[in-house]
PDB file of C-alpha atoms and ligand atoms in Angstrom:
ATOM      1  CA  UNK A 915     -16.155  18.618  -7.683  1.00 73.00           C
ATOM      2  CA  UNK A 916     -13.735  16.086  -9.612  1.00 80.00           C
ATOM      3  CA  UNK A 917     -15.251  12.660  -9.574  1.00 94.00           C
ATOM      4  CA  UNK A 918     -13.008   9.844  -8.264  1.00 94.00           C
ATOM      5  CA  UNK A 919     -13.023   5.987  -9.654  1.00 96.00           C
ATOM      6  CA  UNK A 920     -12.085   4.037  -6.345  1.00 97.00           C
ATOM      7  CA  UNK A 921     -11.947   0.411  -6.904  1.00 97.00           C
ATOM      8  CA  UNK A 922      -9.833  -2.290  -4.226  1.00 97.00           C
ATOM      9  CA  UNK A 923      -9.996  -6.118  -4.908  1.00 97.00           C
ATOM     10  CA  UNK A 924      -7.736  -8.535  -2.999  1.00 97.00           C
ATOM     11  CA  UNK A 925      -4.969 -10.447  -5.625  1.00 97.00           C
ATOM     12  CA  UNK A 926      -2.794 -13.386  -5.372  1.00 94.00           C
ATOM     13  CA  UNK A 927      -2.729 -16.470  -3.326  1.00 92.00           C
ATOM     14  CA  UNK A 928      -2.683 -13.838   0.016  1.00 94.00           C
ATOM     15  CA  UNK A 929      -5.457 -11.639  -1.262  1.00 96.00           C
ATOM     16  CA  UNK A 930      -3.880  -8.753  -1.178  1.00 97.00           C
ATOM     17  CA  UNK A 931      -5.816  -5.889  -1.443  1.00 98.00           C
ATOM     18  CA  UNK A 932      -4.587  -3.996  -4.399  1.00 98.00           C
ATOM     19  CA  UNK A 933      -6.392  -0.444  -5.090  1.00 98.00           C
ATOM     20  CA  UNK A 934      -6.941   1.438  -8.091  1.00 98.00           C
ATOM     21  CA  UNK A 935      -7.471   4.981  -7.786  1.00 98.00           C
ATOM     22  CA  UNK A 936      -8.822   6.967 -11.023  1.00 98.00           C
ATOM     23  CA  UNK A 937      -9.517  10.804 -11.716  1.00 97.00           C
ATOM     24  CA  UNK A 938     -12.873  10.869 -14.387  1.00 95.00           C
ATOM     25  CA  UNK A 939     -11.865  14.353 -15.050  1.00 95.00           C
ATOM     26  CA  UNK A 940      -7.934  13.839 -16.107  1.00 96.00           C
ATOM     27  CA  UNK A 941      -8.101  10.412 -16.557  1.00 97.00           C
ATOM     28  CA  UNK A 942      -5.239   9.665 -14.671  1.00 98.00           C
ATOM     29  CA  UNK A 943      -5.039   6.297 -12.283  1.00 98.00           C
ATOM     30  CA  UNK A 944      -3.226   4.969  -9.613  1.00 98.00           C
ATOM     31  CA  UNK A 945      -2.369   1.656  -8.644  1.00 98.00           C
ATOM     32  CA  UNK A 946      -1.671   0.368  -5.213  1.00 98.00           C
ATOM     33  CA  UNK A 947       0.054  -2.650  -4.350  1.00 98.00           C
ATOM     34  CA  UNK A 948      -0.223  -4.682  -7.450  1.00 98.00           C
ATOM     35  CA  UNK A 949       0.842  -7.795  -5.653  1.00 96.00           C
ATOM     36  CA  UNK A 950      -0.300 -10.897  -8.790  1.00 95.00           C
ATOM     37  CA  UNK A 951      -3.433 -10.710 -11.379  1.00 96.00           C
ATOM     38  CA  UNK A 952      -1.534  -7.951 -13.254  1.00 97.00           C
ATOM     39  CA  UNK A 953      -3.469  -8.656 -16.578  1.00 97.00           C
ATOM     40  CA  UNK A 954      -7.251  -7.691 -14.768  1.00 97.00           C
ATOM     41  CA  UNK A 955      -5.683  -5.041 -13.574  1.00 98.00           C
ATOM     42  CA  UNK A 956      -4.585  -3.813 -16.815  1.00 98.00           C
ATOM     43  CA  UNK A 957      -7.878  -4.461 -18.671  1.00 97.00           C
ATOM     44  CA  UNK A 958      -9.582  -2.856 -16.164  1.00 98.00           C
ATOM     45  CA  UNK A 959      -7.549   0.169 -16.002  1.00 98.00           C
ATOM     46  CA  UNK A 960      -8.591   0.239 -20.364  1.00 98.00           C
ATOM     47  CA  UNK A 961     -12.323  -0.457 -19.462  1.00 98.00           C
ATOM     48  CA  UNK A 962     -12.223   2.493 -17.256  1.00 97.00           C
ATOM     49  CA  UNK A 963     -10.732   4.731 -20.121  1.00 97.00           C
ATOM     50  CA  UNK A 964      -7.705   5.239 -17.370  1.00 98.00           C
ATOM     51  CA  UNK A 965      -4.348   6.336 -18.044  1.00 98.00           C
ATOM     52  CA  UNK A 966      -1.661   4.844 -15.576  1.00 98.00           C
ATOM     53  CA  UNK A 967       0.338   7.448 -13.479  1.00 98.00           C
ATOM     54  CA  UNK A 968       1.814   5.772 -10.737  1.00 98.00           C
ATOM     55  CA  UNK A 969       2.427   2.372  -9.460  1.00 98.00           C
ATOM     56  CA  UNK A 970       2.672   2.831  -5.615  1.00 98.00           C
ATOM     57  CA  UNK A 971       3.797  -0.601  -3.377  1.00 98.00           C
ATOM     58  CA  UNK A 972       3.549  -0.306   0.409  1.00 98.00           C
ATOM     59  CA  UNK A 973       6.318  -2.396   0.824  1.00 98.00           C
ATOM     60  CA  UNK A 974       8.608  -5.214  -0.570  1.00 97.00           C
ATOM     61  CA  UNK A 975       6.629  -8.434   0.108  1.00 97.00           C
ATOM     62  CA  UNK A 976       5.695 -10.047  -2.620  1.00 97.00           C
ATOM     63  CA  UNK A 977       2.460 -10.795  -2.488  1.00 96.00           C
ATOM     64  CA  UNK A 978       1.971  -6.870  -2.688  1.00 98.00           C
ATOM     65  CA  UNK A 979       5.310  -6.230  -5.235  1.00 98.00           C
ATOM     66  CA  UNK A 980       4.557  -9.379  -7.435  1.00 97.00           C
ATOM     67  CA  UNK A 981       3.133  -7.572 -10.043  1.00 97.00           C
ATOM     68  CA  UNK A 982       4.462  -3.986 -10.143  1.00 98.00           C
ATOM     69  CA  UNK A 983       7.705  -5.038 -13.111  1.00 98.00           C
ATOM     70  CA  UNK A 984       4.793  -6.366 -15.310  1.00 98.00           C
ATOM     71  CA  UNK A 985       2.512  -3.956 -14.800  1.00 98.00           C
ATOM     72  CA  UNK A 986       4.528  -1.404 -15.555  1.00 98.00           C
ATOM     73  CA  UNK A 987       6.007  -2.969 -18.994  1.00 98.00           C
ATOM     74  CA  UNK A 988       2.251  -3.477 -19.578  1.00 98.00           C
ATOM     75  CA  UNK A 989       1.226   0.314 -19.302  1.00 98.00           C
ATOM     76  CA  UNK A 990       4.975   2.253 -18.701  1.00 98.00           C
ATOM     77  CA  UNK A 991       3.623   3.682 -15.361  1.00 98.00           C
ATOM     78  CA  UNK A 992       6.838   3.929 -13.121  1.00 98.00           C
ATOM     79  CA  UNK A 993       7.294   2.140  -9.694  1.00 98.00           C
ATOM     80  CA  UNK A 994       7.300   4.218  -6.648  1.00 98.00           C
ATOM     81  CA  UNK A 995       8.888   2.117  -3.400  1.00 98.00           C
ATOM     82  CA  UNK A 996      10.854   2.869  -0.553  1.00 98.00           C
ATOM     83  CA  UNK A 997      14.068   2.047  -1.017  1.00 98.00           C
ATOM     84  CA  UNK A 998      14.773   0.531   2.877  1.00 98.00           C
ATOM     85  CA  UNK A 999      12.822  -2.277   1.459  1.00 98.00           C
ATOM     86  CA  UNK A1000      15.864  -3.173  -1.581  1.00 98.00           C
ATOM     87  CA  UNK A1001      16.590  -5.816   0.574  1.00 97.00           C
ATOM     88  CA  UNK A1002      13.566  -7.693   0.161  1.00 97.00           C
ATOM     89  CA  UNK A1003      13.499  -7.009  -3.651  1.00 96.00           C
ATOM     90  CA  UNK A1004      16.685  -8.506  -3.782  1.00 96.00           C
ATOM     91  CA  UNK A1005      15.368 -12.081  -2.137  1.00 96.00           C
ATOM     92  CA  UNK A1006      12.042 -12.269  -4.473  1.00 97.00           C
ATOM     93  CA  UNK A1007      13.300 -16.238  -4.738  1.00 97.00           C
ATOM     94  CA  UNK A1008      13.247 -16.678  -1.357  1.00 97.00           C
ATOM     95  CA  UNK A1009      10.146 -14.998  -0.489  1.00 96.00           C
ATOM     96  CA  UNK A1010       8.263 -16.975  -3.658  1.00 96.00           C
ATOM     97  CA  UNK A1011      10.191 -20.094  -1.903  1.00 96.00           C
ATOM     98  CA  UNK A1012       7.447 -19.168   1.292  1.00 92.00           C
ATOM     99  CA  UNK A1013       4.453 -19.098  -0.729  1.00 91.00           C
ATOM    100  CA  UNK A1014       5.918 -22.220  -3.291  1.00 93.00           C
ATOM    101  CA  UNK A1015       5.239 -20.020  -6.267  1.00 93.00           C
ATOM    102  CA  UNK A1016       6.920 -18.460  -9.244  1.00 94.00           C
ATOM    103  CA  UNK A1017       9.572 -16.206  -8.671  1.00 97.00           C
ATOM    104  CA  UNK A1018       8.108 -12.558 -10.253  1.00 96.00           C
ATOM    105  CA  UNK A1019      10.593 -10.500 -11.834  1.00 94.00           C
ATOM    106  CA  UNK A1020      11.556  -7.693  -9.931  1.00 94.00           C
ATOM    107  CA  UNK A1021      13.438  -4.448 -10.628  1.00 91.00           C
ATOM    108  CA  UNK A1022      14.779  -1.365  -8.442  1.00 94.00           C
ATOM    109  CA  UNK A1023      11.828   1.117  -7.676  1.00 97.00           C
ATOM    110  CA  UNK A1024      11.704   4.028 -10.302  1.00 98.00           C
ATOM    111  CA  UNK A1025      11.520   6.572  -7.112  1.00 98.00           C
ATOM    112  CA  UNK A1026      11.532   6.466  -3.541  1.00 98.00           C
ATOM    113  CA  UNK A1027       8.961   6.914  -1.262  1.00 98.00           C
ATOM    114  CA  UNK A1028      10.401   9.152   1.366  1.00 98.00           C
ATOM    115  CA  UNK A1029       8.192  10.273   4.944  1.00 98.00           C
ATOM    116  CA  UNK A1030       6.365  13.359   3.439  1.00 98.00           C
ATOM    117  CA  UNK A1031       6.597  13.071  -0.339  1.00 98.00           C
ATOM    118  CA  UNK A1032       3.609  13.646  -2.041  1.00 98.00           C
ATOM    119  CA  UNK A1033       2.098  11.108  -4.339  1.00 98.00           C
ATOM    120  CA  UNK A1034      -1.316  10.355  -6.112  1.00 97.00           C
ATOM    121  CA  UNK A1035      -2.902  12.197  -8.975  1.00 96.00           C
ATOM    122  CA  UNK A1036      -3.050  16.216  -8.893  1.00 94.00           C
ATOM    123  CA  UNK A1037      -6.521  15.767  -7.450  1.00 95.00           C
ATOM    124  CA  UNK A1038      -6.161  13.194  -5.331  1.00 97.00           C
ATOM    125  CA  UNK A1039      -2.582  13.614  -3.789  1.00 97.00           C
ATOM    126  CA  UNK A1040      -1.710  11.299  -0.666  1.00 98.00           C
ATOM    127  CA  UNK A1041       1.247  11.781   2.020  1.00 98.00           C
ATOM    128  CA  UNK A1042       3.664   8.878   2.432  1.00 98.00           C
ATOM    129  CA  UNK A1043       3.988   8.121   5.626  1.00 98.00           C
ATOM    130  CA  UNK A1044       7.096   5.829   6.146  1.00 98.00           C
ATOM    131  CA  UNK A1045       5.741   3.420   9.034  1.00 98.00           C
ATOM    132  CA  UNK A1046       8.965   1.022   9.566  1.00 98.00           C
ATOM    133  CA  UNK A1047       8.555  -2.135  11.640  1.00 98.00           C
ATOM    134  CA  UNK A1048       6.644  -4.864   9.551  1.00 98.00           C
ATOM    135  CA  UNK A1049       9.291  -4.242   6.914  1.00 98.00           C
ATOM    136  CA  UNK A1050      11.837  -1.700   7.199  1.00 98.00           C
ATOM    137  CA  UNK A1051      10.637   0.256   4.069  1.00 98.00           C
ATOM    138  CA  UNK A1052       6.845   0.095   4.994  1.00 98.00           C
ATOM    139  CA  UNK A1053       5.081   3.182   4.163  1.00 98.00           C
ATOM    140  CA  UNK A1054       0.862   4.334   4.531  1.00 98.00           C
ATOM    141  CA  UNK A1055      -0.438   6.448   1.873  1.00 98.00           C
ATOM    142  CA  UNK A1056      -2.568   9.087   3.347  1.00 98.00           C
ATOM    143  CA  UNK A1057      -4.976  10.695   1.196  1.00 98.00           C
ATOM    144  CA  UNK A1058      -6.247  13.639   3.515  1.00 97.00           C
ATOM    145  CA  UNK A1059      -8.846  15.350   1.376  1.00 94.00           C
ATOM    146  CA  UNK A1060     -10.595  11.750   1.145  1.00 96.00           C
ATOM    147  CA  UNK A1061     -10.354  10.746   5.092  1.00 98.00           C
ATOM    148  CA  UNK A1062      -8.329   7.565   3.442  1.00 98.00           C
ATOM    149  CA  UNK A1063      -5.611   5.550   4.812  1.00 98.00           C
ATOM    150  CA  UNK A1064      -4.022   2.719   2.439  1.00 98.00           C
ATOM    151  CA  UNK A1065      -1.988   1.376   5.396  1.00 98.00           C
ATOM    152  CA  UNK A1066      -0.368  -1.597   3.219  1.00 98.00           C
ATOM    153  CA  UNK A1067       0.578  -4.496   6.461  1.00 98.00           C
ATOM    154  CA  UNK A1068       0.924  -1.992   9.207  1.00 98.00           C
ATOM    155  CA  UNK A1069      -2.588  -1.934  10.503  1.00 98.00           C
ATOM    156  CA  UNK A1070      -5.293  -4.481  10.082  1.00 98.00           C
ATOM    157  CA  UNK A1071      -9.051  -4.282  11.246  1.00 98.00           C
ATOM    158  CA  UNK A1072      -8.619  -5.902  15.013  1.00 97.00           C
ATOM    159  CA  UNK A1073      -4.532  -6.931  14.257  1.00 97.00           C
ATOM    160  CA  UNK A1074      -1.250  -5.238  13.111  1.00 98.00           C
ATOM    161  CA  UNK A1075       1.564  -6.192  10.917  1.00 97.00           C
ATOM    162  CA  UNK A1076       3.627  -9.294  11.553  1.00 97.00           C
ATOM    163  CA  UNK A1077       7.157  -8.883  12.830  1.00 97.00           C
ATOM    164  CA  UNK A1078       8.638 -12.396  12.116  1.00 95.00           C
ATOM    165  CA  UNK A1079      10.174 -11.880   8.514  1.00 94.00           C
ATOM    166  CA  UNK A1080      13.408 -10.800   8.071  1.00 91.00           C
ATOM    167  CA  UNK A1081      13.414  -6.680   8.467  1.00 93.00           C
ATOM    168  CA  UNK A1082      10.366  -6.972  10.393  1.00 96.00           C
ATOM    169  CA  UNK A1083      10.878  -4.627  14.094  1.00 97.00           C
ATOM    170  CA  UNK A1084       8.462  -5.155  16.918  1.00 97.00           C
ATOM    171  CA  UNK A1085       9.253  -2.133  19.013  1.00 97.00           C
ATOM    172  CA  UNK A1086       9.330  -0.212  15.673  1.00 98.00           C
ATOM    173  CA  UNK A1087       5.854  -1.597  14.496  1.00 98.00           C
ATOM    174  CA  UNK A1088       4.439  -0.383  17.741  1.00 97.00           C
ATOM    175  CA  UNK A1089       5.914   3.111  17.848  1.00 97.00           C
ATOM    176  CA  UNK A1090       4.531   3.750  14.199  1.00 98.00           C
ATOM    177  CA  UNK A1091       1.560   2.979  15.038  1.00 98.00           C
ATOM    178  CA  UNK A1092       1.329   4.786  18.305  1.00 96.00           C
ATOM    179  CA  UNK A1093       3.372   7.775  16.889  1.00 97.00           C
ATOM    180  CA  UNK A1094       1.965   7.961  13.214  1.00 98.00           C
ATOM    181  CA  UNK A1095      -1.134   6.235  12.514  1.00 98.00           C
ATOM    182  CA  UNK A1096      -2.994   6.771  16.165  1.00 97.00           C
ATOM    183  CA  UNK A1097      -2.167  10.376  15.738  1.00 97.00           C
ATOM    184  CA  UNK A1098      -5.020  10.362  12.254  1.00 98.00           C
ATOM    185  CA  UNK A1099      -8.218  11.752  12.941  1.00 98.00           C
ATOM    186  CA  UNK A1100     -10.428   8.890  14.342  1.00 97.00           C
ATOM    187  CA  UNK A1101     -12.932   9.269  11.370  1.00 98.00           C
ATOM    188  CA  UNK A1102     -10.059   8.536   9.136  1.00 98.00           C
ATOM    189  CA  UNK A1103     -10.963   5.534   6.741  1.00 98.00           C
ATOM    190  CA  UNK A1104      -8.423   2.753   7.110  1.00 98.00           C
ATOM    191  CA  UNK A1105      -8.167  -0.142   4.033  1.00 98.00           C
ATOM    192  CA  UNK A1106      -5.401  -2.240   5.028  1.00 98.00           C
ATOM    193  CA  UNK A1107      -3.321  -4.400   3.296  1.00 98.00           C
ATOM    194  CA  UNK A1108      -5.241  -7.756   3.777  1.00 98.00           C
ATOM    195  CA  UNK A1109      -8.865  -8.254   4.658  1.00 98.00           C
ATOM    196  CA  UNK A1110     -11.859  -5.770   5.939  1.00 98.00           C
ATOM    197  CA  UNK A1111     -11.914  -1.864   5.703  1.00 98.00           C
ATOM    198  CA  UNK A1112     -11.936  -0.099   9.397  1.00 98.00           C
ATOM    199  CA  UNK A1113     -11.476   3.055  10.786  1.00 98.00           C
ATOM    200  CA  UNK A1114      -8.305   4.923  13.112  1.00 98.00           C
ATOM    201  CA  UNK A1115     -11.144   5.268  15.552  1.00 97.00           C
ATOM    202  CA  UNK A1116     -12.466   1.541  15.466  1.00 97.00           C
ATOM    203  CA  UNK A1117      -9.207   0.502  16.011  1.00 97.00           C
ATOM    204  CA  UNK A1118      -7.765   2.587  19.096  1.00 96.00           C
ATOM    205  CA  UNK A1119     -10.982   1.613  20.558  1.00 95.00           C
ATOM    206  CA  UNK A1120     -10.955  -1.971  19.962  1.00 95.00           C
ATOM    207  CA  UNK A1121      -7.506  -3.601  18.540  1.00 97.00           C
ATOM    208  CA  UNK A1122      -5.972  -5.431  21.207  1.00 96.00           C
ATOM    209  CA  UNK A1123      -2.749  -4.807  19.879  1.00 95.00           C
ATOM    210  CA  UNK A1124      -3.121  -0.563  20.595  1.00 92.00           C
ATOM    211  CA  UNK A1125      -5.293  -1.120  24.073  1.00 80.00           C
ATOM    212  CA  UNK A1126      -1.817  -0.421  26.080  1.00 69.00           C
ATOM    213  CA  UNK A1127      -1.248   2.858  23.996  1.00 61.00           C
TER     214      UNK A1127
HETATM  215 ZN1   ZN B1083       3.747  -7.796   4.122  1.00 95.76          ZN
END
């Protein structure tokens, strides 16, 4: 049995939760959504003796893209994204403009994460799940062998994504949930983009937003 590093910590003025993912065997990482902080995530990756594989962003906001140019000039990991999210790469200003902060420098994904692909390290792979609605290039990373669903700002513990920004689809958010993310295994570990850990199952039970599903 391959021992896994699993570390999340929320970055940024919006906490994001960004997640590292390490393999102690090949000493490979993962980073997810490496919204701001980009230097303790770097140092932290070195304490851990980790190797960067993959950067991996859930979608084009920027409190959960900030970070990704940097880090990857920091450790030459390449920037996995997908690509109906451009868009919102394109207006970083404006979406710094929302938050009144810096504008991060941004640059085209290295590869896009399509509805299937497989991601992750070799022994922790995930599925991307494109889940369109909150942006249109929102995607969940399922890690099946680990019961673990990085569901970026799709699915929250008790809430689900806002619609408001620009690309943002209510009727969309709603059928990936219903049709994607409600279809997981209710033991299925959710860590969402912002705030507490849940589960699939604690949600359909209890989120308001799925009780009419
Ligand atoms: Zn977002």
């Amino acid at each position: 049995m391959v021992s896994m590093i699993f570390e999340s910590f929320p970055v940024g003025p919006l906490a994001c939760n960004c997640s590292l993912l390490g393999d102690e065997q090949t000493h490979e990482a993962i980073v997810i959504d490496p919204g701001d902080e980009v230097a303790g995530i770097n140092s932290r990756l070195t304490e851990l003796g980790l190797k960067l594989k993959q950067i991996l962003v859930t979608h084009g906001h920027i409190d959960h893209v900030g970070g990704a140019l940097k880090l990857k000039k920091l450790t030459g990991a390449p920037i996995f994204m997908n690509e109906n999210d451009l868009p919102l790469l394109a207006m970083m200003e404006t979406q710094a403009g929302w938050l009144g902060i810096a504008t991060p420098e941004t640059a085209p994904p290295d590869g896009n994460l399509i509805d299937g692909a497989t991601v992750g390290t070799e022994h922790f792979p995930a599925t991307v799940l494109h889940t369109p609605g909150h942006t249109q290039g929102s995607i969940c990373l399922h890690f099946v062998p680990l019961k673990l669903l990085v569901a970026g700002d799709t699915l929250f513990a008790g809430s689900i994504g806002r619609t408001d920004l620009p690309g943002g689809d209510t009727d969309q958010i709603m059928d990936s949930l219903r049709s994607r993310l409600l279809a997981l295994p209710d033991e299925t570990n959710v860590l969402p983009g912002h705030g507490p850990v849940t589960t699939i199952g604690k949600e359909r039970k209890s989120n308001p937003f799925l009780r009419t599903m």
